[in-house]
């Protein structure tokens, strides 16, 4: 899930454009998938140019669990697993037992992977200790990490498990109420950075992609209380700096994110596109299109007979029955008319 602030258009540094020319799409040596930058199924770097060092960041948390229910190729949380494999654990809710396509639990397709270890891929949400686990989720009861850390009963960040839900926003709201997550405390970003994500959503500003959220939360977890209470002027300067990709190049958790951003930007530039999918104007157009489509669907929606909006008890059910009968009657009448014309 992601969105940026209005008017934020990050330009790709020339050094990064030059580096992109050295990356090539290659086959993953483990599963054979044709990929660029990394394999989203095996969670390993692929085709790294000579002289480019893929970082291995150390998270300030004991572990980061990612509840995953999205297409691996589209999700940014995979970046965290590629970059910090010993600290990031994926809980794969996306893989169904009926299909045999490549997924996180089926890197090569066919049978399920049988990896083991503390950070191996799980197929269901595990039990969590509420004393040492928090969910990064901006709900009404959430607190900032600084507020959470001020609690005398709270453990240090290094002893905590940070849980991230990576799925479409509406599905994430359902997952947050899962019996094994509902009793856990929620934390949110104190200052969500402007997002540079290229996927559209309709949840408004202040939302960032999963890996952007993890990178921002990691910074807040290691920051001093003085930096967490920065002045308005300092925060304004941070927003201005964030409108370029340059500071993100030094953020190890965003290593693949900025390269994907740059690749998409260059592809759009070569194609002569006026706007990129991560630009505010493009997202606004997409938002308007979705709203117009939703309005059209509401206008076409059938209403129950004898009711204005079907809000009365049983109204929707009775209305559906009556509409179905009218439709069948209309079909029979039309057939009868065609029969009369043929006989005449």
PDB file of N, CA, C and O in Angstrom, residues 64 101 131-132 298 304 326:
ATOM      1  N   UNK A  64      11.694  -9.690  12.142  1.00  0.00           N
ATOM      2  CA  UNK A  64      10.552  -9.064  11.460  1.00  0.00           C
ATOM      3  C   UNK A  64       9.764 -10.162  10.765  1.00  0.00           C
ATOM      4  O   UNK A  64      10.294 -10.844   9.882  1.00  0.00           O
ATOM      5  N   UNK A 101       1.704 -23.161  -9.212  1.00  0.00           N
ATOM      6  CA  UNK A 101       2.538 -22.111  -9.759  1.00  0.00           C
ATOM      7  C   UNK A 101       3.669 -21.767  -8.794  1.00  0.00           C
ATOM      8  O   UNK A 101       3.648 -22.123  -7.623  1.00  0.00           O
ATOM      9  N   UNK A 131       3.863  -9.728  24.892  1.00  0.00           N
ATOM     10  CA  UNK A 131       4.881  -8.963  25.622  1.00  0.00           C
ATOM     11  C   UNK A 131       6.089  -8.647  24.758  1.00  0.00           C
ATOM     12  O   UNK A 131       6.844  -7.718  25.062  1.00  0.00           O
ATOM     13  N   UNK A 132       6.267  -9.389  23.661  1.00  0.00           N
ATOM     14  CA  UNK A 132       7.455  -9.193  22.828  1.00  0.00           C
ATOM     15  C   UNK A 132       7.150  -9.032  21.349  1.00  0.00           C
ATOM     16  O   UNK A 132       8.050  -9.101  20.519  1.00  0.00           O
ATOM     17  N   UNK A 298     -22.854   1.712  -9.002  1.00  0.00           N
ATOM     18  CA  UNK A 298     -23.947   1.994  -8.076  1.00  0.00           C
ATOM     19  C   UNK A 298     -25.221   2.366  -8.828  1.00  0.00           C
ATOM     20  O   UNK A 298     -26.317   1.995  -8.431  1.00  0.00           O
ATOM     21  N   UNK A 304     -34.535  -3.501  -4.764  1.00  0.00           N
ATOM     22  CA  UNK A 304     -35.654  -4.415  -4.503  1.00  0.00           C
ATOM     23  C   UNK A 304     -36.991  -3.727  -4.724  1.00  0.00           C
ATOM     24  O   UNK A 304     -37.127  -2.527  -4.508  1.00  0.00           O
ATOM     25  N   UNK A 326     -39.081 -11.287 -12.521  1.00  0.00           N
ATOM     26  CA  UNK A 326     -39.367 -10.378 -13.628  1.00  0.00           C
ATOM     27  C   UNK A 326     -38.494 -10.704 -14.816  1.00  0.00           C
ATOM     28  O   UNK A 326     -38.924 -10.699 -15.964  1.00  0.00           O
TER      29      UNK A 326
END
